[in-house]
PDB file of C-alpha atoms in Angstrom:
ATOM      1  CA  MET A   1      -1.303  -9.647  -5.637  1.00 39.00           C
ATOM      2  CA  GLU A   2      -4.645 -10.411  -5.544  1.00 36.00           C
ATOM      3  CA  ARG A   3      -5.931  -9.077  -9.137  1.00 41.00           C
ATOM      4  CA  SER A   4      -7.718 -10.966 -11.477  1.00 40.00           C
ATOM      5  CA  LEU A   5      -6.270 -12.250 -14.996  1.00 38.00           C
ATOM      6  CA  PRO A   6      -8.175 -11.411 -18.076  1.00 33.00           C
ATOM      7  CA  HIS A   7      -9.332 -14.762 -18.547  1.00 32.00           C
ATOM      8  CA  GLY A   8     -12.064 -14.736 -15.339  1.00 30.00           C
ATOM      9  CA  ARG A   9     -12.425 -14.381 -11.907  1.00 29.00           C
ATOM     10  CA  ALA A  10     -12.227 -18.028 -10.200  1.00 30.00           C
ATOM     11  CA  GLN A  11     -10.736 -18.160  -7.289  1.00 33.00           C
ATOM     12  CA  PRO A  12      -7.673 -19.925  -6.895  1.00 34.00           C
ATOM     13  CA  GLY A  13      -7.651 -23.628  -5.385  1.00 34.00           C
ATOM     14  CA  ALA A  14      -5.683 -24.713  -2.323  1.00 35.00           C
ATOM     15  CA  VAL A  15      -1.607 -23.963  -3.324  1.00 43.00           C
ATOM     16  CA  LYS A  16       0.360 -27.386  -3.067  1.00 53.00           C
ATOM     17  CA  ARG A  17       2.842 -27.703  -0.773  1.00 65.00           C
ATOM     18  CA  LEU A  18       5.911 -25.680  -1.950  1.00 71.00           C
ATOM     19  CA  THR A  19       9.282 -25.632  -0.888  1.00 86.00           C
ATOM     20  CA  PRO A  20      11.923 -23.062  -2.180  1.00 84.00           C
ATOM     21  CA  LYS A  21      13.380 -25.797  -4.735  1.00 90.00           C
ATOM     22  CA  THR A  22       9.958 -26.917  -6.570  1.00 87.00           C
ATOM     23  CA  ALA A  23       8.679 -23.369  -6.691  1.00 89.00           C
ATOM     24  CA  LYS A  24      12.575 -22.635  -8.218  1.00 93.00           C
ATOM     25  CA  LYS A  25      12.255 -25.022 -10.810  1.00 91.00           C
ATOM     26  CA  PHE A  26       8.433 -23.932 -11.693  1.00 88.00           C
ATOM     27  CA  ILE A  27       9.545 -20.707 -12.353  1.00 92.00           C
ATOM     28  CA  LEU A  28      12.379 -21.390 -14.449  1.00 93.00           C
ATOM     29  CA  ASP A  29      10.679 -24.037 -16.357  1.00 89.00           C
ATOM     30  CA  ASN A  30       7.664 -21.263 -17.068  1.00 88.00           C
ATOM     31  CA  THR A  31       9.185 -18.414 -17.759  1.00 93.00           C
ATOM     32  CA  ALA A  32      12.334 -16.554 -19.643  1.00 93.00           C
ATOM     33  CA  LEU A  33      15.108 -14.120 -18.587  1.00 97.00           C
ATOM     34  CA  MET A  34      13.838 -10.560 -20.090  1.00 96.00           C
ATOM     35  CA  ALA A  35      13.785  -6.911 -19.853  1.00 97.00           C
ATOM     36  CA  PRO A  36      10.386  -5.545 -19.407  1.00 95.00           C
ATOM     37  CA  PRO A  37       9.915  -3.204 -22.358  1.00 94.00           C
ATOM     38  CA  HIS A  38       9.910   0.279 -20.564  1.00 97.00           C
ATOM     39  CA  VAL A  39      12.251  -0.703 -17.927  1.00 98.00           C
ATOM     40  CA  PRO A  40      15.208  -2.248 -19.762  1.00 98.00           C
ATOM     41  CA  GLU A  41      17.501  -1.504 -17.336  1.00 98.00           C
ATOM     42  CA  VAL A  42      16.007  -4.723 -15.240  1.00 98.00           C
ATOM     43  CA  LEU A  43      16.245  -8.295 -16.151  1.00 98.00           C
ATOM     44  CA  LEU A  44      13.056 -10.321 -14.638  1.00 98.00           C
ATOM     45  CA  HIS A  45      11.997 -13.705 -14.728  1.00 97.00           C
ATOM     46  CA  LEU A  46       8.530 -13.433 -16.828  1.00 94.00           C
ATOM     47  CA  ALA A  47       6.163 -15.646 -19.072  1.00 89.00           C
ATOM     48  CA  ASP A  48       5.661 -14.783 -23.067  1.00 80.00           C
ATOM     49  CA  GLU A  49       4.234 -16.299 -25.818  1.00 67.00           C
ATOM     50  CA  ALA A  50       6.566 -19.353 -25.535  1.00 55.00           C
ATOM     51  CA  HIS A  51       5.527 -20.427 -22.184  1.00 65.00           C
ATOM     52  CA  ASP A  52       2.332 -22.642 -21.548  1.00 71.00           C
ATOM     53  CA  LEU A  53       1.704 -20.794 -18.430  1.00 74.00           C
ATOM     54  CA  TRP A  54       0.996 -17.092 -20.601  1.00 63.00           C
ATOM     55  CA  LEU A  55      -1.913 -19.054 -22.040  1.00 64.00           C
ATOM     56  CA  ARG A  56      -3.359 -21.112 -18.959  1.00 69.00           C
ATOM     57  CA  THR A  57      -6.618 -19.295 -17.556  1.00 60.00           C
ATOM     58  CA  GLU A  58      -7.392 -19.052 -13.537  1.00 64.00           C
ATOM     59  CA  GLU A  59      -9.630 -22.505 -13.716  1.00 68.00           C
ATOM     60  CA  GLU A  60      -6.742 -24.338 -15.527  1.00 69.00           C
ATOM     61  CA  LEU A  61      -4.372 -22.959 -12.849  1.00 68.00           C
ATOM     62  CA  ALA A  62      -6.723 -23.863  -9.513  1.00 69.00           C
ATOM     63  CA  GLU A  63      -7.085 -27.398 -10.954  1.00 70.00           C
ATOM     64  CA  ILE A  64      -3.176 -27.788 -10.517  1.00 63.00           C
ATOM     65  CA  GLY A  65      -3.520 -25.813  -7.211  1.00 64.00           C
ATOM     66  CA  LEU A  66      -1.741 -22.595  -8.350  1.00 70.00           C
ATOM     67  CA  PRO A  67      -2.529 -18.916  -7.558  1.00 70.00           C
ATOM     68  CA  PRO A  68      -2.632 -16.660 -10.543  1.00 73.00           C
ATOM     69  CA  PRO A  69       1.075 -15.863 -11.482  1.00 85.00           C
ATOM     70  CA  PHE A  70       1.206 -12.393 -11.419  1.00 87.00           C
ATOM     71  CA  TRP A  71       4.343 -12.412 -10.157  1.00 93.00           C
ATOM     72  CA  ALA A  72       5.238 -13.914 -13.964  1.00 92.00           C
ATOM     73  CA  PHE A  73       3.861 -10.715 -15.573  1.00 90.00           C
ATOM     74  CA  ALA A  74       5.093  -7.260 -15.194  1.00 93.00           C
ATOM     75  CA  TRP A  75       2.484  -4.610 -15.401  1.00 93.00           C
ATOM     76  CA  ALA A  76       1.372  -1.078 -16.813  1.00 95.00           C
ATOM     77  CA  GLY A  77       1.217   0.213 -13.191  1.00 96.00           C
ATOM     78  CA  GLY A  78       4.558  -1.386 -12.113  1.00 97.00           C
ATOM     79  CA  GLN A  79       6.601  -0.688 -14.873  1.00 97.00           C
ATOM     80  CA  GLY A  80       5.203   2.972 -14.597  1.00 98.00           C
ATOM     81  CA  LEU A  81       6.407   3.238 -11.388  1.00 98.00           C
ATOM     82  CA  ALA A  82       9.924   1.561 -12.158  1.00 98.00           C
ATOM     83  CA  ARG A  83      10.645   3.980 -14.766  1.00 98.00           C
ATOM     84  CA  TYR A  84       9.550   7.230 -12.460  1.00 98.00           C
ATOM     85  CA  VAL A  85      12.001   5.695  -9.776  1.00 98.00           C
ATOM     86  CA  LEU A  86      15.197   5.063 -12.087  1.00 98.00           C
ATOM     87  CA  ASP A  87      14.168   8.391 -13.694  1.00 98.00           C
ATOM     88  CA  HIS A  88      14.073  10.352 -10.721  1.00 98.00           C
ATOM     89  CA  PRO A  89      16.444   8.639  -8.497  1.00 98.00           C
ATOM     90  CA  ALA A  90      16.102  11.122  -5.466  1.00 98.00           C
ATOM     91  CA  THR A  91      12.498  10.032  -5.024  1.00 98.00           C
ATOM     92  CA  VAL A  92      14.356   7.118  -2.919  1.00 98.00           C
ATOM     93  CA  ARG A  93      17.619   7.473  -2.884  1.00 98.00           C
ATOM     94  CA  GLY A  94      19.176   6.700   1.084  1.00 98.00           C
ATOM     95  CA  ARG A  95      15.535   6.246   2.223  1.00 98.00           C
ATOM     96  CA  ARG A  96      13.964   3.118   3.310  1.00 98.00           C
ATOM     97  CA  VAL A  97      11.186   1.752   0.701  1.00 98.00           C
ATOM     98  CA  LEU A  98       8.168  -0.084   1.100  1.00 98.00           C
ATOM     99  CA  ASP A  99       7.767  -1.791  -2.094  1.00 98.00           C
ATOM    100  CA  PHE A 100       3.611  -2.931  -1.678  1.00 98.00           C
ATOM    101  CA  ALA A 101       2.389  -6.050  -3.468  1.00 97.00           C
ATOM    102  CA  SER A 102       5.651  -6.352  -5.413  1.00 98.00           C
ATOM    103  CA  GLY A 103       4.921  -9.381  -7.720  1.00 96.00           C
ATOM    104  CA  SER A 104       8.308  -9.805  -9.681  1.00 97.00           C
ATOM    105  CA  GLY A 105      10.085  -7.413  -7.547  1.00 98.00           C
ATOM    106  CA  LEU A 106      10.207  -4.739 -10.422  1.00 98.00           C
ATOM    107  CA  VAL A 107       9.807  -1.678  -8.638  1.00 98.00           C
ATOM    108  CA  ALA A 108      11.467  -2.852  -5.901  1.00 98.00           C
ATOM    109  CA  ILE A 109      15.037  -3.656  -8.163  1.00 98.00           C
ATOM    110  CA  ALA A 110      14.432   0.053  -9.859  1.00 98.00           C
ATOM    111  CA  ALA A 111      14.798   1.153  -5.974  1.00 98.00           C
ATOM    112  CA  MET A 112      17.532  -0.604  -4.966  1.00 98.00           C
ATOM    113  CA  LYS A 113      19.403   0.503  -8.497  1.00 98.00           C
ATOM    114  CA  ALA A 114      18.053   4.302  -8.233  1.00 98.00           C
ATOM    115  CA  GLY A 115      19.814   4.279  -4.765  1.00 98.00           C
ATOM    116  CA  ALA A 116      17.391   3.454  -1.948  1.00 98.00           C
ATOM    117  CA  ALA A 117      19.445   2.569   1.577  1.00 98.00           C
ATOM    118  CA  GLU A 118      17.172   0.024   1.781  1.00 98.00           C
ATOM    119  CA  VAL A 119      13.917  -2.216   0.360  1.00 98.00           C
ATOM    120  CA  VAL A 120      11.592  -4.321   1.432  1.00 98.00           C
ATOM    121  CA  ALA A 121       9.478  -5.912  -1.264  1.00 98.00           C
ATOM    122  CA  ALA A 122       6.157  -7.058   0.018  1.00 98.00           C
ATOM    123  CA  ASP A 123       3.867  -9.603  -1.422  1.00 97.00           C
ATOM    124  CA  ILE A 124       1.463 -12.384   0.286  1.00 95.00           C
ATOM    125  CA  ASP A 125       1.846 -14.604  -2.932  1.00 92.00           C
ATOM    126  CA  PRO A 126       3.954 -17.847  -2.044  1.00 89.00           C
ATOM    127  CA  PHE A 127       5.607 -17.659  -5.179  1.00 92.00           C
ATOM    128  CA  CYS A 128       6.731 -14.399  -4.316  1.00 95.00           C
ATOM    129  CA  ALA A 129       9.930 -15.140  -2.497  1.00 96.00           C
ATOM    130  CA  THR A 130      11.159 -17.243  -4.971  1.00 96.00           C
ATOM    131  CA  ALA A 131      10.693 -15.131  -7.865  1.00 97.00           C
ATOM    132  CA  ILE A 132      11.688 -12.268  -6.364  1.00 98.00           C
ATOM    133  CA  ALA A 133      14.697 -13.769  -5.116  1.00 98.00           C
ATOM    134  CA  LEU A 134      15.992 -14.898  -8.517  1.00 98.00           C
ATOM    135  CA  ASN A 135      14.721 -11.421  -9.934  1.00 98.00           C
ATOM    136  CA  LEU A 136      16.990  -9.407  -7.377  1.00 98.00           C
ATOM    137  CA  ALA A 137      19.922 -11.946  -7.923  1.00 98.00           C
ATOM    138  CA  ALA A 138      19.858 -11.408 -12.010  1.00 98.00           C
ATOM    139  CA  ASN A 139      19.560  -7.763 -11.275  1.00 98.00           C
ATOM    140  CA  ALA A 140      22.791  -8.275  -8.453  1.00 98.00           C
ATOM    141  CA  VAL A 141      21.008  -6.634  -5.973  1.00 98.00           C
ATOM    142  CA  GLU A 142      19.502  -7.106  -2.593  1.00 98.00           C
ATOM    143  CA  ALA A 143      16.313  -6.275  -0.997  1.00 98.00           C
ATOM    144  CA  GLN A 144      14.422  -7.949   1.888  1.00 98.00           C
ATOM    145  CA  PHE A 145      10.865 -10.112   1.435  1.00 98.00           C
ATOM    146  CA  ARG A 146       7.767 -10.268   3.603  1.00 98.00           C
ATOM    147  CA  GLY A 147       5.318 -12.639   2.871  1.00 97.00           C
ATOM    148  CA  THR A 148       3.031 -11.463   5.016  1.00 96.00           C
ATOM    149  CA  ASP A 149       0.075  -8.859   4.800  1.00 96.00           C
ATOM    150  CA  CYS A 150       1.579  -5.307   5.704  1.00 96.00           C
ATOM    151  CA  VAL A 151      -1.689  -3.362   5.293  1.00 98.00           C
ATOM    152  CA  GLY A 152      -2.294  -1.191   8.538  1.00 97.00           C
ATOM    153  CA  SER A 153       1.294  -1.855   9.722  1.00 97.00           C
ATOM    154  CA  ASP A 154       3.854   0.632  10.091  1.00 98.00           C
ATOM    155  CA  ASP A 155       7.784   0.277   9.700  1.00 98.00           C
ATOM    156  CA  GLY A 156       8.695   3.304   9.541  1.00 98.00           C
ATOM    157  CA  TRP A 157       9.438   3.703   5.340  1.00 98.00           C
ATOM    158  CA  ASP A 158      10.238   6.677   4.053  1.00 98.00           C
ATOM    159  CA  VAL A 159       8.820   5.902   0.600  1.00 98.00           C
ATOM    160  CA  VAL A 160       5.862   3.268  -0.174  1.00 98.00           C
ATOM    161  CA  LEU A 161       5.676   1.896  -3.702  1.00 98.00           C
ATOM    162  CA  ALA A 162       2.789   0.417  -5.262  1.00 98.00           C
ATOM    163  CA  GLY A 163       2.361  -0.553  -8.500  1.00 97.00           C
ATOM    164  CA  ASP A 164      -1.335  -1.521  -9.932  1.00 95.00           C
ATOM    165  CA  VAL A 165      -3.473  -2.024  -6.471  1.00 96.00           C
ATOM    166  CA  PHE A 166      -6.784  -0.290  -7.297  1.00 96.00           C
ATOM    167  CA  TYR A 167      -8.687  -3.183  -9.436  1.00 92.00           C
ATOM    168  CA  ASP A 168     -10.725  -4.442  -6.727  1.00 93.00           C
ATOM    169  CA  LYS A 169     -13.142  -1.946  -4.349  1.00 95.00           C
ATOM    170  CA  THR A 170     -12.522  -4.127  -1.068  1.00 96.00           C
ATOM    171  CA  PHE A 171      -8.890  -3.768  -1.199  1.00 96.00           C
ATOM    172  CA  ALA A 172      -8.821  -0.470  -2.142  1.00 96.00           C
ATOM    173  CA  ASP A 173     -10.977   0.301   0.756  1.00 96.00           C
ATOM    174  CA  ARG A 174      -8.507  -1.474   3.144  1.00 97.00           C
ATOM    175  CA  LEU A 175      -5.716   0.779   1.348  1.00 97.00           C
ATOM    176  CA  LEU A 176      -6.871   3.878   1.581  1.00 96.00           C
ATOM    177  CA  PRO A 177      -6.911   4.692   4.931  1.00 97.00           C
ATOM    178  CA  TRP A 178      -3.508   2.947   5.702  1.00 98.00           C
ATOM    179  CA  PHE A 179      -1.807   5.005   2.867  1.00 98.00           C
ATOM    180  CA  ALA A 180      -3.578   7.868   4.543  1.00 97.00           C
ATOM    181  CA  SER A 181      -2.009   7.629   7.706  1.00 98.00           C
ATOM    182  CA  LEU A 182       1.346   6.739   6.726  1.00 98.00           C
ATOM    183  CA  ARG A 183       1.355   9.992   4.477  1.00 98.00           C
ATOM    184  CA  ALA A 184       0.162  11.591   7.953  1.00 98.00           C
ATOM    185  CA  ARG A 185       3.337  11.045   9.380  1.00 97.00           C
ATOM    186  CA  GLY A 186       5.328  11.738   6.531  1.00 98.00           C
ATOM    187  CA  ALA A 187       5.995   8.996   4.176  1.00 98.00           C
ATOM    188  CA  GLU A 188       5.339   9.711   0.357  1.00 98.00           C
ATOM    189  CA  ILE A 189       3.477   7.494  -1.255  1.00 98.00           C
ATOM    190  CA  LEU A 190       3.572   6.767  -5.150  1.00 98.00           C
ATOM    191  CA  VAL A 191       1.167   5.008  -6.989  1.00 98.00           C
ATOM    192  CA  GLY A 192       1.357   3.790 -10.403  1.00 98.00           C
ATOM    193  CA  ASP A 193      -1.937   2.876 -12.282  1.00 97.00           C
ATOM    194  CA  PRO A 194      -3.026   2.495 -15.982  1.00 95.00           C
ATOM    195  CA  GLY A 195      -6.688   3.707 -15.248  1.00 94.00           C
ATOM    196  CA  ARG A 196      -7.939   0.916 -12.671  1.00 93.00           C
ATOM    197  CA  ALA A 197     -11.700   0.718 -11.783  1.00 93.00           C
ATOM    198  CA  TYR A 198     -10.680   1.523  -8.234  1.00 96.00           C
ATOM    199  CA  LEU A 199      -8.320   4.094  -7.796  1.00 96.00           C
ATOM    200  CA  PRO A 200      -9.472   7.311  -6.024  1.00 95.00           C
ATOM    201  CA  ARG A 201     -10.458  10.475  -7.875  1.00 92.00           C
ATOM    202  CA  THR A 202      -9.462  12.937  -5.313  1.00 95.00           C
ATOM    203  CA  GLY A 203      -6.434  13.605  -3.253  1.00 96.00           C
ATOM    204  CA  LEU A 204      -3.739  12.427  -5.913  1.00 97.00           C
ATOM    205  CA  GLU A 205      -0.837  14.456  -7.652  1.00 98.00           C
ATOM    206  CA  SER A 206       0.047  13.374 -11.047  1.00 98.00           C
ATOM    207  CA  LEU A 207       3.693  13.026 -10.958  1.00 98.00           C
ATOM    208  CA  ALA A 208       4.636  11.633 -14.415  1.00 98.00           C
ATOM    209  CA  VAL A 209       2.310   9.717 -17.410  1.00 98.00           C
ATOM    210  CA  TYR A 210       3.953   7.186 -19.539  1.00 98.00           C
ATOM    211  CA  GLN A 211       2.353   5.260 -22.311  1.00 97.00           C
ATOM    212  CA  VAL A 212       3.575   1.510 -21.717  1.00 96.00           C
ATOM    213  CA  PRO A 213       3.823  -1.058 -23.885  1.00 91.00           C
ATOM    214  CA  VAL A 214       1.779  -4.381 -22.529  1.00 84.00           C
ATOM    215  CA  THR A 215       0.098  -7.333 -24.014  1.00 73.00           C
ATOM    216  CA  ARG A 216      -3.538  -8.396 -24.623  1.00 68.00           C
ATOM    217  CA  VAL A 217      -3.680 -11.530 -22.742  1.00 66.00           C
ATOM    218  CA  LEU A 218      -3.432  -9.443 -19.998  1.00 69.00           C
ATOM    219  CA  GLU A 219      -4.536  -6.159 -21.003  1.00 73.00           C
ATOM    220  CA  ASP A 220      -7.417  -4.797 -23.140  1.00 72.00           C
ATOM    221  CA  ALA A 221      -4.384  -3.047 -25.490  1.00 81.00           C
ATOM    222  CA  GLU A 222      -1.196  -3.006 -26.433  1.00 85.00           C
ATOM    223  CA  VAL A 223      -0.086   0.536 -25.084  1.00 92.00           C
ATOM    224  CA  LYS A 224      -2.177   1.390 -21.414  1.00 93.00           C
ATOM    225  CA  ARG A 225      -1.675   5.157 -20.860  1.00 96.00           C
ATOM    226  CA  THR A 226       0.029   4.791 -17.162  1.00 97.00           C
ATOM    227  CA  THR A 227       0.305   7.611 -14.434  1.00 98.00           C
ATOM    228  CA  VAL A 228       2.182   8.093 -11.375  1.00 98.00           C
ATOM    229  CA  TRP A 229       0.363   9.649  -8.883  1.00 98.00           C
ATOM    230  CA  ARG A 230       1.670  10.636  -5.560  1.00 98.00           C
ATOM    231  CA  LEU A 231      -0.672  10.829  -2.538  1.00 98.00           C
ATOM    232  CA  ALA A 232      -1.210  14.702  -1.440  1.00 94.00           C
TER     233      ALA A 232
END
């Protein structure tokens, strides 16, 4: 995921060489297994006030060679989207699903719990393969992982789920034509968004609105009004 933590916008430094073993140790040392407040059916390894990772700035993370740990937080858009999928399982039941910019894997897990036939969790963060694997195991579900940039690709997904993706103009400009092409050939595109700056102003249908508890260390409020949109 390519969002910025609220402490600043410094670019992460080179990632130190990771192995599944070192990534797993780092994740387990810096998170606790807990349920996001708006999706209590799901357990995730998340950073909280008890962990140093919660308070580190992007600059501090870059110094030790780590990208911002978006996988360690349950973002409002993802929580809203996961809530919608669990409450409306027909959205994904029996269908092939892509959870784009998956982060912690929250939405992918919700889709599997709701009866999806197959889920691919896609994220380019090098920690996500391990974080998502741990979270899938904690919820006793299985999904595939894709660690490459899939913007512009089409593996025949029936549904594409994307939480909190319209935070950056350049990224949004890449996503919109891709989403439009997938929609044109019949895929459902659902977006969970808490009012990010580059959410399109047209071409979206509101499906549900939630008041999602978050934390001020990540956001500018303790509750974010989060909408689940369908690309028209």
